Coordinates of C-alpha atoms and ligand atoms in Angstrom, one line a residue:
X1351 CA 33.8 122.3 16.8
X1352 CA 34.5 122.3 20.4
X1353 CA 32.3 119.9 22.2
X1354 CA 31.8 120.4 25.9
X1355 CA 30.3 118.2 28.6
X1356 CA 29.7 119.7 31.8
X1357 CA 27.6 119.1 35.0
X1358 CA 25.5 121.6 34.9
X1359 CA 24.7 123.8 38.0
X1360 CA 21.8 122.3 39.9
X1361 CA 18.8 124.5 39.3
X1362 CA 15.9 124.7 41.8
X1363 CA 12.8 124.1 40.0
X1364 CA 11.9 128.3 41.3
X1365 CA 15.1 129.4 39.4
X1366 CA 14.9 127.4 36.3
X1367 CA 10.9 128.6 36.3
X1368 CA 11.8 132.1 36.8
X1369 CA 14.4 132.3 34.0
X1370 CA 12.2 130.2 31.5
X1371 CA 8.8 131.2 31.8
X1372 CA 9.6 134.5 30.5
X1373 CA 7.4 135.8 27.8
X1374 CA 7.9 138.5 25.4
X1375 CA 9.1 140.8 28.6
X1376 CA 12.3 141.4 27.2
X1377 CA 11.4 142.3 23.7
X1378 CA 9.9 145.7 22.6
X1379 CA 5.9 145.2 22.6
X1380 CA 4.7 145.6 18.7
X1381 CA 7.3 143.5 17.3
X1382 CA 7.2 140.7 20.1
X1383 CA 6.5 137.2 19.1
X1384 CA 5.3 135.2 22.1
X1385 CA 4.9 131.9 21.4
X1386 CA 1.8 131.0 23.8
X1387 CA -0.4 134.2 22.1
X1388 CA 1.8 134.9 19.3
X1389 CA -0.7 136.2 17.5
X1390 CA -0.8 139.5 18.9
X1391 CA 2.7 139.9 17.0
X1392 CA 2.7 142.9 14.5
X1393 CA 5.9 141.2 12.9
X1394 CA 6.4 140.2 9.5
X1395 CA 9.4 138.1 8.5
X1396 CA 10.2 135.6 5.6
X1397 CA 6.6 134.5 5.9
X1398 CA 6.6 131.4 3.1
X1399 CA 10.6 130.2 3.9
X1400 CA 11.6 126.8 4.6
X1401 CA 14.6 125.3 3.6
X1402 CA 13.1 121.5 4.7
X1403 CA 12.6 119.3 1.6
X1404 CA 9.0 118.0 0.8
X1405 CA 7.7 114.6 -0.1
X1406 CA 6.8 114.2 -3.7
X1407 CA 2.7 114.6 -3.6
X1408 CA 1.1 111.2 -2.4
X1409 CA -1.4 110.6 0.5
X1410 CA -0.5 110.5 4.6
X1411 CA -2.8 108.5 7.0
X1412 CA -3.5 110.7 10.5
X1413 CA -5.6 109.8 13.0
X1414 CA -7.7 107.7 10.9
X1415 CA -8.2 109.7 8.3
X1416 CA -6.4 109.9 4.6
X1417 CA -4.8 113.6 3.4
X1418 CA -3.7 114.5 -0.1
X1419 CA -0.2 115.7 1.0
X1420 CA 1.4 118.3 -1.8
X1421 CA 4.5 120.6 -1.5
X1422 CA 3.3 122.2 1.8
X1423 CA 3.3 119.0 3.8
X1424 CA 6.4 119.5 6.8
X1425 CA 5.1 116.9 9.3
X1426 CA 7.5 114.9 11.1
X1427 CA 6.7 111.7 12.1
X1428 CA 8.2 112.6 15.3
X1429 CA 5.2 115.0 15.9
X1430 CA 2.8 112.5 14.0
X1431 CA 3.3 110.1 16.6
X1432 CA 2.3 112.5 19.7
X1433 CA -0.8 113.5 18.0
X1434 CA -2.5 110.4 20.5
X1435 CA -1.7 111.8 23.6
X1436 CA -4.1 114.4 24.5
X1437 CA -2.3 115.1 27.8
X1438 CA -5.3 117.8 28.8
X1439 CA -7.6 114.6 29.3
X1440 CA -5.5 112.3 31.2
X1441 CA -6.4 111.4 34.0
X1442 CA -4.4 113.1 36.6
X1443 CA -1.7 114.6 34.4
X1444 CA -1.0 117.6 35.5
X1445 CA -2.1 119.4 32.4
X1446 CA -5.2 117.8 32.6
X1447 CA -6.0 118.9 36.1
X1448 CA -5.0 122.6 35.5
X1449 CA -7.6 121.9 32.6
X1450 CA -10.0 121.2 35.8
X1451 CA -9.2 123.9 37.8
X1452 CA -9.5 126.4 35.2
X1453 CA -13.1 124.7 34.5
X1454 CA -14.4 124.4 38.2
X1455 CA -14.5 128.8 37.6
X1456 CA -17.0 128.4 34.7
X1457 CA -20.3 126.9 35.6
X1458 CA -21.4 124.1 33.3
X1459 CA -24.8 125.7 33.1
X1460 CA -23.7 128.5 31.1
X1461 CA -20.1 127.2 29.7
X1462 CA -20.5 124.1 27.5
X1463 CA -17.2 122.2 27.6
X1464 CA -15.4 120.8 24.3
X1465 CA -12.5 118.3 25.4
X1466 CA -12.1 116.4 22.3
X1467 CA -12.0 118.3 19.2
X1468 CA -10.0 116.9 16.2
X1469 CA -6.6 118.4 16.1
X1470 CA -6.7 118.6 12.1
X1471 CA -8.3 121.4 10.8
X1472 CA -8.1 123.7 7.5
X1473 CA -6.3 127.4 6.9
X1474 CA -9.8 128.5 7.0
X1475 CA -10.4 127.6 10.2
X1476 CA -7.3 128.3 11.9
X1477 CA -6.8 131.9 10.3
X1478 CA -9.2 133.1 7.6
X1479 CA -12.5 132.7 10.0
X1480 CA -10.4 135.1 12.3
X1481 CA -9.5 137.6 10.0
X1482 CA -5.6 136.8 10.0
X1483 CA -4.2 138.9 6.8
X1484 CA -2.8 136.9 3.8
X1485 CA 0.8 138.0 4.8
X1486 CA 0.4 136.9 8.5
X1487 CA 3.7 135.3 9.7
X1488 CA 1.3 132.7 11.7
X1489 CA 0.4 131.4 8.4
X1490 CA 3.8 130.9 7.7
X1491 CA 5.6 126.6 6.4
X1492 CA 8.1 127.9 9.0
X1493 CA 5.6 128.0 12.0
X1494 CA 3.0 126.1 11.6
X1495 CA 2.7 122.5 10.1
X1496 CA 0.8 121.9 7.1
X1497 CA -0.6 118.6 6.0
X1498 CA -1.4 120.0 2.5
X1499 CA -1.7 123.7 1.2
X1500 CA -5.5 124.4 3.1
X1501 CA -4.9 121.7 5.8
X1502 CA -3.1 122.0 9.1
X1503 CA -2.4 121.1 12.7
X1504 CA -4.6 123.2 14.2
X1505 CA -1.7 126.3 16.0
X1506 CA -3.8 127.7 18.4
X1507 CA -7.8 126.2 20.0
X1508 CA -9.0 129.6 18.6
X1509 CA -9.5 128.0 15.2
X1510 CA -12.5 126.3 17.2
X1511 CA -14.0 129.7 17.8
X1512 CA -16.2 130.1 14.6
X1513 CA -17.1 126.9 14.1
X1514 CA -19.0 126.2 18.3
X1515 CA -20.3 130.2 17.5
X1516 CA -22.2 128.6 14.5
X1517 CA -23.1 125.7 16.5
X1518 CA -25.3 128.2 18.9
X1519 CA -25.7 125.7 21.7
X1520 CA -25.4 127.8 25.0
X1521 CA -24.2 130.9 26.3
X1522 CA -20.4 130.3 26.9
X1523 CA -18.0 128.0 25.9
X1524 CA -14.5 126.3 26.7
X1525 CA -12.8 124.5 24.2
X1526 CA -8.8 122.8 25.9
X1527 CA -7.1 121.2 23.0
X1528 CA -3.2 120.2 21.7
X1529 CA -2.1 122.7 19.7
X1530 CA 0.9 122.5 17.3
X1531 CA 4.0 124.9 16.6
X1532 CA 7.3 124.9 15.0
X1533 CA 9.3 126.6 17.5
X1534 CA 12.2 127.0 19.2
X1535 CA 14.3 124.3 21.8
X1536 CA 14.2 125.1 24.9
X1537 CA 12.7 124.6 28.6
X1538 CA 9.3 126.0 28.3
X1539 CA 8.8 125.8 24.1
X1540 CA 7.5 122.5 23.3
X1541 CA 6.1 121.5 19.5
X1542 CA 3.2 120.6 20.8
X1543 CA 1.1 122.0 24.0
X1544 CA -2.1 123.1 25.1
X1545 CA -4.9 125.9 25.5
X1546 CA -7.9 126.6 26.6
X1547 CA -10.4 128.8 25.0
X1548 CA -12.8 130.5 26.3
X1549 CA -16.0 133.1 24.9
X1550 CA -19.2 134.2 26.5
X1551 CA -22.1 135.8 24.6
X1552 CA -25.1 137.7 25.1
X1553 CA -28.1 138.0 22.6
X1554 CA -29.8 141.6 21.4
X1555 CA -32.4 139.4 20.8
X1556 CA -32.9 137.8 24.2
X1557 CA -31.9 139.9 26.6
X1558 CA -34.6 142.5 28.4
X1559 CA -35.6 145.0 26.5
X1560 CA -32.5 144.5 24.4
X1561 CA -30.3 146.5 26.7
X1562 CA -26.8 144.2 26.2
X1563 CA -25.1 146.6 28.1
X1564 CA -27.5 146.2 31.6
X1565 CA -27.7 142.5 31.5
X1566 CA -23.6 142.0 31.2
X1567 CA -23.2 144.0 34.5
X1568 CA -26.3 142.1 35.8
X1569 CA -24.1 138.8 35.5
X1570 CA -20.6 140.6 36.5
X1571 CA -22.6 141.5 39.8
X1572 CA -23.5 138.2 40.5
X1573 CA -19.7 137.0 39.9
X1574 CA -17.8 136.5 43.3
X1575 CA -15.6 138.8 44.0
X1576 CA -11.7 138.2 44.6
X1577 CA -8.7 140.5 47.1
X1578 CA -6.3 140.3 44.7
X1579 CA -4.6 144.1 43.7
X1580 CA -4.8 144.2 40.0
X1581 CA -3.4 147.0 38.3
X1582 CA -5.6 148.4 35.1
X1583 CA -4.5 151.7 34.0
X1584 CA -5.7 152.2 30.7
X1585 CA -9.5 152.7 29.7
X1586 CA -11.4 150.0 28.0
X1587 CA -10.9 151.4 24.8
X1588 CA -8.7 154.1 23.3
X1589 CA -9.1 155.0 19.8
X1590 CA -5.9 154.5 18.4
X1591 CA -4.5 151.9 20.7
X1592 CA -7.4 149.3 21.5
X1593 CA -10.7 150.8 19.7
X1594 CA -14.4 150.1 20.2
X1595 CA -15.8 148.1 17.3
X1596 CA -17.9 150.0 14.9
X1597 CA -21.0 148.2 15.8
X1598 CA -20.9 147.8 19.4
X1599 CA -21.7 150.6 21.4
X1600 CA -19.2 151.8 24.4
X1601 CA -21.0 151.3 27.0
X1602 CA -21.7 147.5 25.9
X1603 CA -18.4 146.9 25.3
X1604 CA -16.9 148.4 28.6
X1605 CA -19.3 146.0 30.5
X1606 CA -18.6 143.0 28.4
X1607 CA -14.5 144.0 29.1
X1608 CA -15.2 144.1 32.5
X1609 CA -17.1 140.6 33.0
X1610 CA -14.2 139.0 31.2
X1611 CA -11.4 140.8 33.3
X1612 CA -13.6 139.3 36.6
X1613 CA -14.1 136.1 35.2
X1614 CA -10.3 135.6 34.3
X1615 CA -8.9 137.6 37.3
X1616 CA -10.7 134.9 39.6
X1617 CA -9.2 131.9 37.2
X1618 CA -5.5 133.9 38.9
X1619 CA -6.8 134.0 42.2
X1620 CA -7.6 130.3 42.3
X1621 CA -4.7 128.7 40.4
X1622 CA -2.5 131.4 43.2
X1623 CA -4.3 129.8 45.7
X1624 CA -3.8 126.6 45.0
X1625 CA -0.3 126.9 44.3
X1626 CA 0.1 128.7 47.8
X1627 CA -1.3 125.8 49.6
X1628 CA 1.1 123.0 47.9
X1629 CA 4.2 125.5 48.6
X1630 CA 2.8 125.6 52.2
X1631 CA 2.4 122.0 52.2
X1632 CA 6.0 121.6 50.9
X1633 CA 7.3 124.2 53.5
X1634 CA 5.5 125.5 56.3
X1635 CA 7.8 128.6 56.3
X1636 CA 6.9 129.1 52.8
X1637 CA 6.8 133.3 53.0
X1638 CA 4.6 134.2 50.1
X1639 CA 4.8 137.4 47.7
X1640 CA 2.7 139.7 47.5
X1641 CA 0.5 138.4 44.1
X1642 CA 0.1 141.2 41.5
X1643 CA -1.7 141.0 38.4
X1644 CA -1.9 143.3 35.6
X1645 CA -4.0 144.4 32.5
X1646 CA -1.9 145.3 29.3
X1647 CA -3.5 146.5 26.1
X1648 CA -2.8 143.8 23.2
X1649 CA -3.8 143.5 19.5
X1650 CA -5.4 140.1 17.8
X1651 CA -6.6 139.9 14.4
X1652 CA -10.2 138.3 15.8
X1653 CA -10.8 140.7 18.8
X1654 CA -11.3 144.5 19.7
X1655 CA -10.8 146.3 22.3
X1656 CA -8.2 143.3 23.3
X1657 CA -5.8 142.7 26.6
X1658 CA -3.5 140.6 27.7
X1659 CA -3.1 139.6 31.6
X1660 CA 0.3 139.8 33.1
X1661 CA 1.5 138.4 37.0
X1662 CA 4.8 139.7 38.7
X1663 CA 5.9 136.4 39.6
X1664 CA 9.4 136.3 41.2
X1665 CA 10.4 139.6 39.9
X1666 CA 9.0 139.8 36.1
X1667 CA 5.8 140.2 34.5
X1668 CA 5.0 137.0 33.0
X1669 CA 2.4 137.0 30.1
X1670 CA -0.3 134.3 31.0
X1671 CA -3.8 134.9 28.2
X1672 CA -4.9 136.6 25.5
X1673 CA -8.2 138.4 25.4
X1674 CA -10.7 140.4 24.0
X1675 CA -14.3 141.7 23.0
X1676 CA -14.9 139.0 19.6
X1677 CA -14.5 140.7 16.2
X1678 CA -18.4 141.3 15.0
X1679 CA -17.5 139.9 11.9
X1680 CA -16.8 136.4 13.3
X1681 CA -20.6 136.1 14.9
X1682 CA -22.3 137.7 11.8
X1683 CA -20.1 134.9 9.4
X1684 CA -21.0 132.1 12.2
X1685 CA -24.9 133.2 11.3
X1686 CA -24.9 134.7 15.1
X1687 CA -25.1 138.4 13.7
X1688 CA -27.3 139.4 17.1
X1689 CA -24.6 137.6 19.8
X1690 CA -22.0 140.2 21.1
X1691 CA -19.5 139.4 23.9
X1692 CA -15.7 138.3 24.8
X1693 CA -13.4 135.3 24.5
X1694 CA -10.0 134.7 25.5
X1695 CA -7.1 132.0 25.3
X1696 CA -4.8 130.6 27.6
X1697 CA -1.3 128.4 27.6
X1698 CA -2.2 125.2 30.0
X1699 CA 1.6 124.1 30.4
X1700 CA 3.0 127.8 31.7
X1701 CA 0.2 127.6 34.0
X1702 CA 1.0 124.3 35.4
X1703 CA 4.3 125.3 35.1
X1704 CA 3.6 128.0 37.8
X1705 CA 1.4 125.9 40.1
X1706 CA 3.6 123.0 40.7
X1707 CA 6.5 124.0 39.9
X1708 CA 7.6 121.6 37.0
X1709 CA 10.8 123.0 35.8
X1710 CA 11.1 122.0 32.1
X1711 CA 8.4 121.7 29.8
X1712 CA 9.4 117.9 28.4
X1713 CA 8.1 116.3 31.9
X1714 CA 4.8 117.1 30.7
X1715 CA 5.5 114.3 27.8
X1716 CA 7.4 111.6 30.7
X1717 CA 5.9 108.1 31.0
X1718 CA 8.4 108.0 33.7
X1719 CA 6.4 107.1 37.0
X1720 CA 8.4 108.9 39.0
X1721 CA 6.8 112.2 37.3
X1722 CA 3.2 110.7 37.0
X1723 CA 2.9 108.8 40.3
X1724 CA 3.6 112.7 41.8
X1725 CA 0.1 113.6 40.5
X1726 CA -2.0 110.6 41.4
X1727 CA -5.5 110.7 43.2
X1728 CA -5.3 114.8 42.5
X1729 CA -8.2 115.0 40.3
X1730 CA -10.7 112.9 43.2
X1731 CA -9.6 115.7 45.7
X1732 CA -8.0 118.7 44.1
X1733 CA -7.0 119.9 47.7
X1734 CA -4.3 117.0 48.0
X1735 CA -2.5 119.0 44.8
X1736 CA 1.1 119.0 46.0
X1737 CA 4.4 121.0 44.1
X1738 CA 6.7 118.6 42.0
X1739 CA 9.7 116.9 43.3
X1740 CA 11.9 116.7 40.8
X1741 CA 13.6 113.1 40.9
X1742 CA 16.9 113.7 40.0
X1743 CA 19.0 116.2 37.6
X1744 CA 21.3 114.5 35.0
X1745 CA 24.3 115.9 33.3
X1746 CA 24.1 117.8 30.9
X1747 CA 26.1 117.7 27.4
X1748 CA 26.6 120.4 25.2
X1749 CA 27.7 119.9 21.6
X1750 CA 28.4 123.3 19.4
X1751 CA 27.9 123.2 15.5
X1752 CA 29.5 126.3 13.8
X1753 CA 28.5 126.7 9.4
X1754 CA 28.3 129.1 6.3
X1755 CA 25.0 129.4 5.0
X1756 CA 24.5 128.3 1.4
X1757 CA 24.7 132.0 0.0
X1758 CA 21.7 132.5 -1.5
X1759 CA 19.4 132.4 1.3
X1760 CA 18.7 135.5 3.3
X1761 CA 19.9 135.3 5.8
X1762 CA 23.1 134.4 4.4
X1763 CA 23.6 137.3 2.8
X1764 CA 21.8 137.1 -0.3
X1765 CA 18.2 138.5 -1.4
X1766 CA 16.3 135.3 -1.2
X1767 CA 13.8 134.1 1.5
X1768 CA 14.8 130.5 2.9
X1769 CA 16.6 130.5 6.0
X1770 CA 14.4 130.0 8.9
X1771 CA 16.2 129.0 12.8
X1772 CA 13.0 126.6 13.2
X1773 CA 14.3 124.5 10.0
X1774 CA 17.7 124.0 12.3
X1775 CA 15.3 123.3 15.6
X1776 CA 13.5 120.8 13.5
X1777 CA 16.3 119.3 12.8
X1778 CA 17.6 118.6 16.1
X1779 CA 14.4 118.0 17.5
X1780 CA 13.6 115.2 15.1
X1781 CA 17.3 113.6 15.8
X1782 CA 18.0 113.7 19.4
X1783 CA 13.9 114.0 20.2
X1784 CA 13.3 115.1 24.2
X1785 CA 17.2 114.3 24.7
X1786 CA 17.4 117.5 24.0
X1787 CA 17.8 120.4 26.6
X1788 CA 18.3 123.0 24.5
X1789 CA 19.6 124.7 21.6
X1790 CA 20.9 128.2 21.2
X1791 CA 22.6 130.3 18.7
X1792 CA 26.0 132.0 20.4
X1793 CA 27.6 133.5 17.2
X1794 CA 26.8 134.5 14.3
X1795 CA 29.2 136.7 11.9
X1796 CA 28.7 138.1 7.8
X1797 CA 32.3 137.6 6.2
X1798 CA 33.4 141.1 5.1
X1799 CA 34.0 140.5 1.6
X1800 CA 32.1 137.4 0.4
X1801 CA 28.5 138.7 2.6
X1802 CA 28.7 134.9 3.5
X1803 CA 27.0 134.7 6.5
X1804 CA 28.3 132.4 9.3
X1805 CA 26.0 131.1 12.5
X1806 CA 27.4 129.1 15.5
X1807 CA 24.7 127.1 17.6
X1808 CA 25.3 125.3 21.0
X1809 CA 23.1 122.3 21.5
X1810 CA 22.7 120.7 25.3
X1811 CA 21.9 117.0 25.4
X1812 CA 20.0 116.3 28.6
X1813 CA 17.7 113.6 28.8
X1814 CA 15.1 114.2 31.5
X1815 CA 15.0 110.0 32.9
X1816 CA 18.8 109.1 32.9
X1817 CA 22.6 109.9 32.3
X1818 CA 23.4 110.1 28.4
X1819 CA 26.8 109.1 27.8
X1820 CA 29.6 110.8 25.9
X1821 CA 28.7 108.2 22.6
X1822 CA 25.3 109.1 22.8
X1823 CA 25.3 112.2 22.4
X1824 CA 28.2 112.1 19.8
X1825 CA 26.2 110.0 17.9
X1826 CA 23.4 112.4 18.0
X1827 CA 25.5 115.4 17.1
X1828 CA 26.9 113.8 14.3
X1829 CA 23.7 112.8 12.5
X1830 CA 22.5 116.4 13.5
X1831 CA 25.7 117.8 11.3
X1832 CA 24.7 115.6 8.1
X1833 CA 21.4 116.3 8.2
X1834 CA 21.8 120.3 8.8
X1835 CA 24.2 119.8 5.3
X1836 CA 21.7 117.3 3.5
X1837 CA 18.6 119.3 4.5
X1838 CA 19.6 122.7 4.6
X1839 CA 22.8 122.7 2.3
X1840 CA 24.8 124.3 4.6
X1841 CA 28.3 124.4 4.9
X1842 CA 29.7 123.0 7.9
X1843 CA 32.9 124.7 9.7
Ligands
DAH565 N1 -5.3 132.4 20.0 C1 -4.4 133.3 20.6 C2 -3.0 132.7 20.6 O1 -2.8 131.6 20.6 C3 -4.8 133.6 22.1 C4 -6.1 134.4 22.1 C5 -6.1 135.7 22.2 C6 -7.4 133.7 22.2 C7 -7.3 136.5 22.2 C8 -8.6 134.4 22.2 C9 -8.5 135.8 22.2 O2 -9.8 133.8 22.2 O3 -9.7 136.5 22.3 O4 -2.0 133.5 20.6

């Protein structure tokens, strides 16, 4: 196939951002997979594919422990090896200080923190305590990576949730973590990156006279309050669209919906102010937008009424958190049967995306001191945040890889189940590592009479630190081409 290498146009870190940090806006709502709260997806598709070959059964060492891998096992060492970094407790990394920020809004006397929880956990943790459905594509070899059958890298800090409910040790809770999913190549999808989640409950039990309802607003009047327009046009709860829990009454429930709204809408106005401050301090003239913030009804298997928060950041709703009054089931099966009250869970890199500006997601992973000497001395004095400079843009290299599909899967054609673009992403991922820009599928045909299906994909070699030359990147591409035939059994065109 044709193999181009270009200079690519220079993008300004606002333009990249703008283009990449969209999220789900252009797809139609119920069947939208989002890949920071992807769990609010309704979609179902090839749930248990994956063309990737498995190790024969035998044990894997991680993070100092010993796991029986069997035929679930898809880890790639690639991923293995990153497990260390922890990025939201590094000193001064930018993820780490958006960790901050987002922290200094919850008062440690009410919010316990949880930095360091063990990234490994099991199905029943990351789905079943939540009330994800057997069939869920979440649960899927071709999203999420499995250790063995019950174990996993842990997709999403929710799968904390149940566990620190149990634990019963204060009133609120944030848990930041690395999270881990088999995605797609681009500029803001990274395999690994990080959340925060958050939950606050009150007890029937210990609050006056029982009234749940009365002591929520109690604490949402004694919130601060913010200027920011924030558009909410539904109701709390509609009974089709985002209904009231059997056992919680409405009135409860509208009070616990509006503390969490508050408590997260002040989270926006900070991070906006900040990042208002560092644009000024980058450009006096800096003329700022108008910031608006909106409420969308949502749907997650562990929460209801639930909501998502959108912001209309350089002319598009960008989705930042997921949110929502906790499923009564989770408390009573964490032994907390009397606790009521909300969580939520939000993407740490789009956020520090937005607030300095970093353009592409792989910076976040740099040992390069030109990106981590920009953030130095921020977390002593969070008002000397500045935006990112980017240090320098590199050419880009684009490479396209056109093949058949072996004609049983799917996808090709055929009425199996094991064609899955992440195997492909994988692939590359694992080859050319953060080399790679990204990759994107620009053709895809079914051959009239054979039903053979055919899919072209354009790969962009780009490394982030220096200028890859022609060789490189050949070198890259071809491996990619054996493997995709070796691994996938595809026929290349
Ligand atoms: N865990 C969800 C995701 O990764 C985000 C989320 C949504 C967390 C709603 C919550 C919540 O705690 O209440 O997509």
């Amino acid at each position: 196939m044709r193999a181009v290498c270009s200079r690519a146009q220079l993008w300004t870190g606002r333009e990249a951002l703008k283009v990449l940090i969209c999220l789900g806006n252009a797809v139609s709502r119920p069947y939208k997979i989002c890949t920071q709260c992807r769990y609010s997806s309704t979609a179902s598709q090839n749930p248990f594919s994956s063309f990737l070959t498995t190790t024969p059964s035998s044990k894997v060492d991680l993070q100092g422990q010993s796991y029986e891998k069997d035929d679930w096992f898809n880890l790639p060492p690639t991923i293995a090896s990153q497990i260390a970094r922890k990025l939201h407790v590094q000193k001064d990394h930018p993820i780490s200080i958006t960790r901050a920020i987002i922290e200094s809004k919850f008062p440690s006397q009410t919010y316990k923190y949880h930095n360091d929880f063990f990234p490994i956990v099991s199905t029943l943790q990351n789905f079943d305590s939540l009330g994800f459905p057997l069939d869920h594509p979440g649960r899927s070899k071709t999203d999420t990576y499995y250790i063995n059958k019950g174990t996993v890298l842990r997709t999403h800090t929710s799968a904390h949730q149940a566990d620190v409910f149990r634990r019963n040790e204060s009133e609120g809770f944030l848990i930041s973590a690395d999270v881990y999913r088999r995605d797609a190549i681009d500029r803001s999808h990274y395999p690994i990156f990080h959340q925060m989640e958050a939950a606050r409950v009150w007890d029937r039990k210990t609050v006056p006279n029982g009234d749940i309802a009365a002591a929520v607003w109690k604490d949402m009047e004694a919130l601060p309050k913010h200027n920011m327009t924030v558009e909410d046009p539904n109701p709390p709860m509609h009974p089709e669209r985002n209904p009231l829990q059997k056992k919680h009454l409405e009135d409860e429930a509208a009070a616990i919906a509006a503390h969490l709204k508050r408590s997260l809408e002040l989270v926006v106005a900070e991070i906006f102010s900040r990042a208002k401050k560092a644009a000024i301090m980058a450009n006096p003239d800096f003329a700022d937008e108008q910031l608006k913030v909106r409420w969308v009804e949502a749907y997650f298997p562990f929460t209801s009424p639930s909501w998502e928060l959108e912001i209309f950041w350089q002319g598009d709703w960008l989705e930042v958190l997921g949110s929502g009054v906790v499923a009564q089931d989770i408390m009573t099966n964490a032994g907390v049967p009397s606790q009521i009250g909300w969580a939520f869970g939000i993407g740490l890199e789009r956020i520090a995306m937005l607030l300095f500006e970093i353009p592409d997601i792989r910076l976040f992973w740099s040992q390069d001191e030109r990106f981590l000497s920009q953030f130095r001395g921020v977390m002593d004095n969070l008002d000397s945040l500045k935006r990112f400079v980017p240090f320098s843009k590199y050419p880009a290299c684009y490479k396209d890889v056109a093949f058949w599909l072996r004609s049983s899967s799917s996808a090709a054609g055929g009425g199996g189940s094991t064609f899955h673009e992440n195997d492909i992403m994988e692939i590359v991922r694992d080859i050319g590592g953060d080399n790679v820009e990204d990759v994107v599928k620009f053709d895809e045909f079914t051959h009239p009479k054979s039903g053979r299906k055919s899919l072209c994909y354009r790969i962009n070699y780009r490394s982030l630190e220096r200028t890859l030359t022609n060789e490189e990147a050949n070198s890259y591409h071809e491996e990619v081409r054996k493997a995709l035939v070796e691994k996938l059994g595809v026929e290349l065109r």
